[in-house]
């Protein structure tokens, strides 16, 4: 696994010395040697690499990486260029269109969001091919909880977007009155019609950022 760097490394370095992380590192390394694991090892920490701590303005929490071939690359809800857009992201794009008028792009690659300060963080960072949630309870949750706690104490106002019950369970870790918390059902086809559609998270996020003197996010993903 490639190391973290910069402020994220400084903020999370104590985690790497803890027993749970040593066990996690050993288990995940063994999995990569013996199983097909997503994302590729070099992409595990892409959410942190693409969005440095001092640039985070928005946090979107996912559950675990996509588990089909060629999809996951370390950013929640995002897929590599040339890969079909998963159903949950299709629904995110539909809400984005209804909320801000963005056109529906022909790809699901969300690096543009990450480079603007949108931390696209899964709570579990690896998965076995074709086995959803197969790396649950290996220890990733403790590591990403530590990252969420680091974010909560930042002075710069930020928006936490919590879609679905697993993400919303992290709300109890958020205590900073400077931050805005937006909750809605998950965008998956199973739940999007129960309140995700019409929740307008993107316009609410940008309004909050502008109210706090921060540049809003350009949410439009361009066609390729």
PDB file of C-alpha atoms in Angstrom:
ATOM      1  CA  UNK A   1       0.000   0.000   0.000  1.00  0.00           C
ATOM      2  CA  UNK A   2       1.472   3.382  -0.939  1.00  0.00           C
ATOM      3  CA  UNK A   3       2.028   5.668   2.031  1.00  0.00           C
ATOM      4  CA  UNK A   4       0.055   8.780   2.782  1.00  0.00           C
ATOM      5  CA  UNK A   5       1.838  12.086   2.406  1.00  0.00           C
ATOM      6  CA  UNK A   6       1.653  15.671   3.601  1.00  0.00           C
ATOM      7  CA  UNK A   7      -0.894  16.803   6.155  1.00  0.00           C
ATOM      8  CA  UNK A   8      -2.860  13.550   5.983  1.00  0.00           C
ATOM      9  CA  UNK A   9       0.248  11.608   6.957  1.00  0.00           C
ATOM     10  CA  UNK A  10       0.917  13.965   9.851  1.00  0.00           C
ATOM     11  CA  UNK A  11      -2.690  13.778  11.028  1.00  0.00           C
ATOM     12  CA  UNK A  12      -3.004   9.983  10.818  1.00  0.00           C
ATOM     13  CA  UNK A  13       0.535   8.771  11.512  1.00  0.00           C
ATOM     14  CA  UNK A  14      -0.345   7.514  14.999  1.00  0.00           C
ATOM     15  CA  UNK A  15      -2.844   5.095  13.445  1.00  0.00           C
ATOM     16  CA  UNK A  16      -0.088   3.267  11.562  1.00  0.00           C
ATOM     17  CA  UNK A  17       1.558   2.254  14.825  1.00  0.00           C
ATOM     18  CA  UNK A  18      -1.584   0.814  16.412  1.00  0.00           C
ATOM     19  CA  UNK A  19      -2.164  -2.926  16.657  1.00  0.00           C
ATOM     20  CA  UNK A  20      -5.363  -2.839  14.610  1.00  0.00           C
ATOM     21  CA  UNK A  21      -3.577  -1.184  11.681  1.00  0.00           C
ATOM     22  CA  UNK A  22      -0.661  -3.598  11.806  1.00  0.00           C
ATOM     23  CA  UNK A  23      -3.162  -6.472  11.646  1.00  0.00           C
ATOM     24  CA  UNK A  24      -5.075  -4.718   8.868  1.00  0.00           C
ATOM     25  CA  UNK A  25      -1.912  -4.156   6.837  1.00  0.00           C
ATOM     26  CA  UNK A  26      -0.933  -7.809   7.183  1.00  0.00           C
ATOM     27  CA  UNK A  27      -4.389  -9.110   6.226  1.00  0.00           C
ATOM     28  CA  UNK A  28      -4.769  -6.791   3.244  1.00  0.00           C
ATOM     29  CA  UNK A  29      -1.292  -7.599   1.949  1.00  0.00           C
ATOM     30  CA  UNK A  30      -2.094 -11.294   2.162  1.00  0.00           C
ATOM     31  CA  UNK A  31      -5.372 -10.727   0.344  1.00  0.00           C
ATOM     32  CA  UNK A  32      -3.601  -8.945  -2.522  1.00  0.00           C
ATOM     33  CA  UNK A  33      -1.204 -11.882  -2.819  1.00  0.00           C
ATOM     34  CA  UNK A  34      -3.872 -14.584  -2.825  1.00  0.00           C
ATOM     35  CA  UNK A  35      -7.084 -12.989  -4.155  1.00  0.00           C
ATOM     36  CA  UNK A  36      -8.198 -10.475  -6.764  1.00  0.00           C
ATOM     37  CA  UNK A  37      -8.678  -7.280  -4.746  1.00  0.00           C
ATOM     38  CA  UNK A  38     -10.030  -3.882  -5.774  1.00  0.00           C
ATOM     39  CA  UNK A  39      -8.946  -1.171  -6.164  1.00  0.00           C
ATOM     40  CA  UNK A  40      -5.372  -1.756  -7.374  1.00  0.00           C
ATOM     41  CA  UNK A  41      -3.032  -1.418  -4.400  1.00  0.00           C
ATOM     42  CA  UNK A  42      -1.564   1.843  -5.669  1.00  0.00           C
ATOM     43  CA  UNK A  43      -5.061   3.397  -5.659  1.00  0.00           C
ATOM     44  CA  UNK A  44      -6.138   2.504  -2.111  1.00  0.00           C
ATOM     45  CA  UNK A  45      -5.460   5.967  -0.678  1.00  0.00           C
ATOM     46  CA  UNK A  46      -6.436   8.013  -3.748  1.00  0.00           C
ATOM     47  CA  UNK A  47      -9.129   9.884  -1.830  1.00  0.00           C
ATOM     48  CA  UNK A  48      -6.397  11.285   0.423  1.00  0.00           C
ATOM     49  CA  UNK A  49      -3.904  11.781  -2.416  1.00  0.00           C
ATOM     50  CA  UNK A  50      -6.355  13.682  -4.625  1.00  0.00           C
ATOM     51  CA  UNK A  51      -7.786  15.846  -1.823  1.00  0.00           C
ATOM     52  CA  UNK A  52      -5.162  17.069   0.673  1.00  0.00           C
ATOM     53  CA  UNK A  53      -6.417  17.750   4.180  1.00  0.00           C
ATOM     54  CA  UNK A  54      -6.027  21.516   3.949  1.00  0.00           C
ATOM     55  CA  UNK A  55      -8.141  21.565   0.768  1.00  0.00           C
ATOM     56  CA  UNK A  56     -11.152  19.579   1.980  1.00  0.00           C
ATOM     57  CA  UNK A  57     -14.411  21.514   1.636  1.00  0.00           C
ATOM     58  CA  UNK A  58     -16.889  18.676   1.161  1.00  0.00           C
ATOM     59  CA  UNK A  59     -16.903  15.066   2.400  1.00  0.00           C
ATOM     60  CA  UNK A  60     -18.971  12.386   0.666  1.00  0.00           C
ATOM     61  CA  UNK A  61     -18.900   9.044   2.472  1.00  0.00           C
ATOM     62  CA  UNK A  62     -19.319   5.765   0.649  1.00  0.00           C
ATOM     63  CA  UNK A  63     -19.341   2.233   2.037  1.00  0.00           C
ATOM     64  CA  UNK A  64     -16.789   0.049   0.251  1.00  0.00           C
ATOM     65  CA  UNK A  65     -15.267   0.020  -3.252  1.00  0.00           C
ATOM     66  CA  UNK A  66     -17.052  -1.246  -6.329  1.00  0.00           C
ATOM     67  CA  UNK A  67     -16.321  -4.951  -6.636  1.00  0.00           C
ATOM     68  CA  UNK A  68     -16.629  -5.550 -10.379  1.00  0.00           C
ATOM     69  CA  UNK A  69     -13.680  -5.590 -12.753  1.00  0.00           C
ATOM     70  CA  UNK A  70     -12.055  -2.280 -13.569  1.00  0.00           C
ATOM     71  CA  UNK A  71     -14.417  -0.051 -11.623  1.00  0.00           C
ATOM     72  CA  UNK A  72     -12.800   0.965  -8.329  1.00  0.00           C
ATOM     73  CA  UNK A  73      -9.931   3.416  -8.248  1.00  0.00           C
ATOM     74  CA  UNK A  74     -10.005   4.758  -4.695  1.00  0.00           C
ATOM     75  CA  UNK A  75     -12.727   7.424  -4.875  1.00  0.00           C
ATOM     76  CA  UNK A  76     -16.189   6.524  -3.616  1.00  0.00           C
ATOM     77  CA  UNK A  77     -18.935   6.407  -6.273  1.00  0.00           C
ATOM     78  CA  UNK A  78     -16.345   7.061  -9.022  1.00  0.00           C
ATOM     79  CA  UNK A  79     -15.294   4.658 -11.758  1.00  0.00           C
ATOM     80  CA  UNK A  80     -12.416   4.763 -14.186  1.00  0.00           C
ATOM     81  CA  UNK A  81     -12.837   6.315 -17.615  1.00  0.00           C
ATOM     82  CA  UNK A  82     -14.306   3.922 -20.141  1.00  0.00           C
ATOM     83  CA  UNK A  83     -16.207   1.947 -17.492  1.00  0.00           C
ATOM     84  CA  UNK A  84     -20.000   1.911 -17.442  1.00  0.00           C
ATOM     85  CA  UNK A  85     -21.616   4.293 -14.975  1.00  0.00           C
ATOM     86  CA  UNK A  86     -22.967   2.332 -11.966  1.00  0.00           C
ATOM     87  CA  UNK A  87     -26.657   2.753 -11.060  1.00  0.00           C
ATOM     88  CA  UNK A  88     -26.022   4.777  -7.878  1.00  0.00           C
ATOM     89  CA  UNK A  89     -23.893   7.273  -9.789  1.00  0.00           C
ATOM     90  CA  UNK A  90     -26.521   7.470 -12.525  1.00  0.00           C
ATOM     91  CA  UNK A  91     -28.957   8.576  -9.832  1.00  0.00           C
ATOM     92  CA  UNK A  92     -26.444  11.055  -8.406  1.00  0.00           C
ATOM     93  CA  UNK A  93     -26.135  12.565 -11.867  1.00  0.00           C
ATOM     94  CA  UNK A  94     -29.932  12.714 -12.222  1.00  0.00           C
ATOM     95  CA  UNK A  95     -30.209  14.620  -8.931  1.00  0.00           C
ATOM     96  CA  UNK A  96     -27.365  16.884  -9.994  1.00  0.00           C
ATOM     97  CA  UNK A  97     -29.234  17.650 -13.214  1.00  0.00           C
ATOM     98  CA  UNK A  98     -32.464  18.413 -11.364  1.00  0.00           C
ATOM     99  CA  UNK A  99     -30.646  20.433  -8.692  1.00  0.00           C
ATOM    100  CA  UNK A 100     -28.178  22.502 -10.724  1.00  0.00           C
ATOM    101  CA  UNK A 101     -29.005  21.786 -14.360  1.00  0.00           C
ATOM    102  CA  UNK A 102     -25.783  19.887 -15.070  1.00  0.00           C
ATOM    103  CA  UNK A 103     -25.981  17.696 -18.147  1.00  0.00           C
ATOM    104  CA  UNK A 104     -25.664  13.936 -17.739  1.00  0.00           C
ATOM    105  CA  UNK A 105     -22.073  13.037 -18.664  1.00  0.00           C
ATOM    106  CA  UNK A 106     -20.925   9.948 -20.530  1.00  0.00           C
ATOM    107  CA  UNK A 107     -18.499   8.814 -17.825  1.00  0.00           C
ATOM    108  CA  UNK A 108     -18.296   8.261 -14.076  1.00  0.00           C
ATOM    109  CA  UNK A 109     -14.807   9.574 -13.378  1.00  0.00           C
ATOM    110  CA  UNK A 110     -15.091  12.005 -10.436  1.00  0.00           C
ATOM    111  CA  UNK A 111     -11.488  13.169 -10.102  1.00  0.00           C
ATOM    112  CA  UNK A 112     -12.643  16.705 -10.982  1.00  0.00           C
ATOM    113  CA  UNK A 113     -14.666  16.797  -7.762  1.00  0.00           C
ATOM    114  CA  UNK A 114     -11.778  15.451  -5.705  1.00  0.00           C
ATOM    115  CA  UNK A 115      -9.339  18.035  -7.068  1.00  0.00           C
ATOM    116  CA  UNK A 116     -11.708  20.822  -5.975  1.00  0.00           C
ATOM    117  CA  UNK A 117     -11.846  19.699  -2.359  1.00  0.00           C
ATOM    118  CA  UNK A 118     -14.509  16.983  -2.366  1.00  0.00           C
ATOM    119  CA  UNK A 119     -13.139  14.080  -0.308  1.00  0.00           C
ATOM    120  CA  UNK A 120     -14.693  10.947  -1.815  1.00  0.00           C
ATOM    121  CA  UNK A 121     -14.042   8.552   1.044  1.00  0.00           C
ATOM    122  CA  UNK A 122     -15.233   4.993   1.420  1.00  0.00           C
ATOM    123  CA  UNK A 123     -15.390   3.778   5.016  1.00  0.00           C
ATOM    124  CA  UNK A 124     -13.757   0.506   3.866  1.00  0.00           C
ATOM    125  CA  UNK A 125     -10.955   0.940   1.342  1.00  0.00           C
ATOM    126  CA  UNK A 126     -10.591  -2.516  -0.240  1.00  0.00           C
ATOM    127  CA  UNK A 127     -12.818  -5.374  -1.374  1.00  0.00           C
ATOM    128  CA  UNK A 128     -12.514  -8.858  -2.901  1.00  0.00           C
ATOM    129  CA  UNK A 129     -13.590  -9.075  -6.515  1.00  0.00           C
ATOM    130  CA  UNK A 130     -17.324  -9.739  -6.857  1.00  0.00           C
ATOM    131  CA  UNK A 131     -17.824  -9.950  -3.060  1.00  0.00           C
ATOM    132  CA  UNK A 132     -19.406  -6.780  -1.701  1.00  0.00           C
ATOM    133  CA  UNK A 133     -18.443  -5.907   1.874  1.00  0.00           C
ATOM    134  CA  UNK A 134     -15.903  -8.743   1.963  1.00  0.00           C
ATOM    135  CA  UNK A 135     -13.342  -6.556   3.763  1.00  0.00           C
ATOM    136  CA  UNK A 136     -15.753  -5.242   6.344  1.00  0.00           C
ATOM    137  CA  UNK A 137     -14.388  -5.476   9.894  1.00  0.00           C
ATOM    138  CA  UNK A 138     -10.770  -5.986   8.858  1.00  0.00           C
ATOM    139  CA  UNK A 139      -9.934  -2.650  10.472  1.00  0.00           C
ATOM    140  CA  UNK A 140     -10.524  -0.082   7.740  1.00  0.00           C
ATOM    141  CA  UNK A 141     -13.475   1.344   9.636  1.00  0.00           C
ATOM    142  CA  UNK A 142     -11.221   2.345  12.533  1.00  0.00           C
ATOM    143  CA  UNK A 143      -8.805   4.028  10.149  1.00  0.00           C
ATOM    144  CA  UNK A 144     -11.444   5.986   8.261  1.00  0.00           C
ATOM    145  CA  UNK A 145     -13.169   6.898  11.547  1.00  0.00           C
ATOM    146  CA  UNK A 146      -9.863   8.452  12.589  1.00  0.00           C
ATOM    147  CA  UNK A 147      -9.863  10.432   9.337  1.00  0.00           C
ATOM    148  CA  UNK A 148     -13.425  11.614   9.978  1.00  0.00           C
ATOM    149  CA  UNK A 149     -12.420  12.749  13.472  1.00  0.00           C
ATOM    150  CA  UNK A 150      -9.500  14.679  11.967  1.00  0.00           C
ATOM    151  CA  UNK A 151     -11.907  16.379   9.571  1.00  0.00           C
ATOM    152  CA  UNK A 152     -14.394  17.219  12.300  1.00  0.00           C
ATOM    153  CA  UNK A 153     -11.887  19.334  14.231  1.00  0.00           C
ATOM    154  CA  UNK A 154     -10.779  21.403  11.242  1.00  0.00           C
ATOM    155  CA  UNK A 155     -11.490  25.113  11.539  1.00  0.00           C
ATOM    156  CA  UNK A 156     -12.438  25.583   7.889  1.00  0.00           C
ATOM    157  CA  UNK A 157     -16.179  25.026   7.454  1.00  0.00           C
ATOM    158  CA  UNK A 158     -17.005  21.962   5.395  1.00  0.00           C
ATOM    159  CA  UNK A 159     -20.027  19.992   4.295  1.00  0.00           C
ATOM    160  CA  UNK A 160     -20.535  16.335   5.209  1.00  0.00           C
ATOM    161  CA  UNK A 161     -22.881  14.572   2.784  1.00  0.00           C
ATOM    162  CA  UNK A 162     -24.221  11.378   4.350  1.00  0.00           C
ATOM    163  CA  UNK A 163     -26.204   9.150   1.990  1.00  0.00           C
ATOM    164  CA  UNK A 164     -27.750   6.035   3.470  1.00  0.00           C
ATOM    165  CA  UNK A 165     -27.695   4.486   6.901  1.00  0.00           C
ATOM    166  CA  UNK A 166     -24.017   3.395   7.083  1.00  0.00           C
ATOM    167  CA  UNK A 167     -22.845   6.910   6.283  1.00  0.00           C
ATOM    168  CA  UNK A 168     -25.414   8.492   8.592  1.00  0.00           C
ATOM    169  CA  UNK A 169     -24.132   6.396  11.488  1.00  0.00           C
ATOM    170  CA  UNK A 170     -20.978   8.531  11.318  1.00  0.00           C
ATOM    171  CA  UNK A 171     -22.994  11.611  12.267  1.00  0.00           C
ATOM    172  CA  UNK A 172     -22.407  10.886  15.947  1.00  0.00           C
ATOM    173  CA  UNK A 173     -18.707  11.590  15.358  1.00  0.00           C
ATOM    174  CA  UNK A 174     -19.380  15.098  14.040  1.00  0.00           C
ATOM    175  CA  UNK A 175     -19.590  17.800  16.674  1.00  0.00           C
ATOM    176  CA  UNK A 176     -18.096  20.912  15.079  1.00  0.00           C
ATOM    177  CA  UNK A 177     -20.739  23.656  14.730  1.00  0.00           C
ATOM    178  CA  UNK A 178     -18.804  25.181  11.829  1.00  0.00           C
ATOM    179  CA  UNK A 179     -19.710  22.256   9.582  1.00  0.00           C
ATOM    180  CA  UNK A 180     -22.931  21.494   7.695  1.00  0.00           C
ATOM    181  CA  UNK A 181     -24.324  17.950   7.707  1.00  0.00           C
ATOM    182  CA  UNK A 182     -26.643  16.903   4.880  1.00  0.00           C
ATOM    183  CA  UNK A 183     -28.449  13.579   5.124  1.00  0.00           C
ATOM    184  CA  UNK A 184     -30.519  11.695   2.564  1.00  0.00           C
ATOM    185  CA  UNK A 185     -31.308   8.112   1.556  1.00  0.00           C
ATOM    186  CA  UNK A 186     -28.673   6.303  -0.473  1.00  0.00           C
ATOM    187  CA  UNK A 187     -28.742   6.988  -4.243  1.00  0.00           C
ATOM    188  CA  UNK A 188     -28.970   3.282  -5.097  1.00  0.00           C
ATOM    189  CA  UNK A 189     -32.023   2.249  -7.150  1.00  0.00           C
ATOM    190  CA  UNK A 190     -33.379   0.513  -4.048  1.00  0.00           C
ATOM    191  CA  UNK A 191     -33.698   3.727  -2.042  1.00  0.00           C
ATOM    192  CA  UNK A 192     -33.235   6.788  -4.246  1.00  0.00           C
ATOM    193  CA  UNK A 193     -36.990   7.325  -4.632  1.00  0.00           C
ATOM    194  CA  UNK A 194     -37.410   7.460  -0.835  1.00  0.00           C
ATOM    195  CA  UNK A 195     -35.978  10.943  -0.516  1.00  0.00           C
ATOM    196  CA  UNK A 196     -32.645  11.066  -2.308  1.00  0.00           C
ATOM    197  CA  UNK A 197     -34.295  12.540  -5.379  1.00  0.00           C
ATOM    198  CA  UNK A 198     -35.223  16.102  -4.523  1.00  0.00           C
ATOM    199  CA  UNK A 199     -32.767  16.415  -1.615  1.00  0.00           C
ATOM    200  CA  UNK A 200     -30.732  19.048  -3.521  1.00  0.00           C
ATOM    201  CA  UNK A 201     -27.382  18.395  -1.821  1.00  0.00           C
ATOM    202  CA  UNK A 202     -25.299  20.119  -4.478  1.00  0.00           C
ATOM    203  CA  UNK A 203     -27.007  23.506  -4.378  1.00  0.00           C
ATOM    204  CA  UNK A 204     -27.141  23.394  -0.573  1.00  0.00           C
ATOM    205  CA  UNK A 205     -23.422  22.632  -0.459  1.00  0.00           C
ATOM    206  CA  UNK A 206     -22.496  25.477  -2.775  1.00  0.00           C
ATOM    207  CA  UNK A 207     -24.722  27.949  -0.930  1.00  0.00           C
ATOM    208  CA  UNK A 208     -23.007  27.021   2.346  1.00  0.00           C
ATOM    209  CA  UNK A 209     -19.538  27.324   0.863  1.00  0.00           C
ATOM    210  CA  UNK A 210     -20.316  30.751  -0.584  1.00  0.00           C
ATOM    211  CA  UNK A 211     -21.822  31.923   2.710  1.00  0.00           C
ATOM    212  CA  UNK A 212     -18.526  31.033   4.352  1.00  0.00           C
ATOM    213  CA  UNK A 213     -16.362  32.769   1.775  1.00  0.00           C
ATOM    214  CA  UNK A 214     -15.297  29.589  -0.007  1.00  0.00           C
ATOM    215  CA  UNK A 215     -15.322  28.871  -3.725  1.00  0.00           C
ATOM    216  CA  UNK A 216     -18.290  26.687  -4.689  1.00  0.00           C
ATOM    217  CA  UNK A 217     -17.763  23.341  -6.389  1.00  0.00           C
ATOM    218  CA  UNK A 218     -18.115  23.073 -10.156  1.00  0.00           C
ATOM    219  CA  UNK A 219     -20.066  19.810 -10.108  1.00  0.00           C
ATOM    220  CA  UNK A 220     -20.288  19.338 -13.870  1.00  0.00           C
ATOM    221  CA  UNK A 221     -18.387  16.254 -14.992  1.00  0.00           C
ATOM    222  CA  UNK A 222     -17.522  16.804 -18.644  1.00  0.00           C
ATOM    223  CA  UNK A 223     -17.990  14.283 -21.425  1.00  0.00           C
ATOM    224  CA  UNK A 224     -14.921  12.473 -22.703  1.00  0.00           C
TER     225      UNK A 224
END
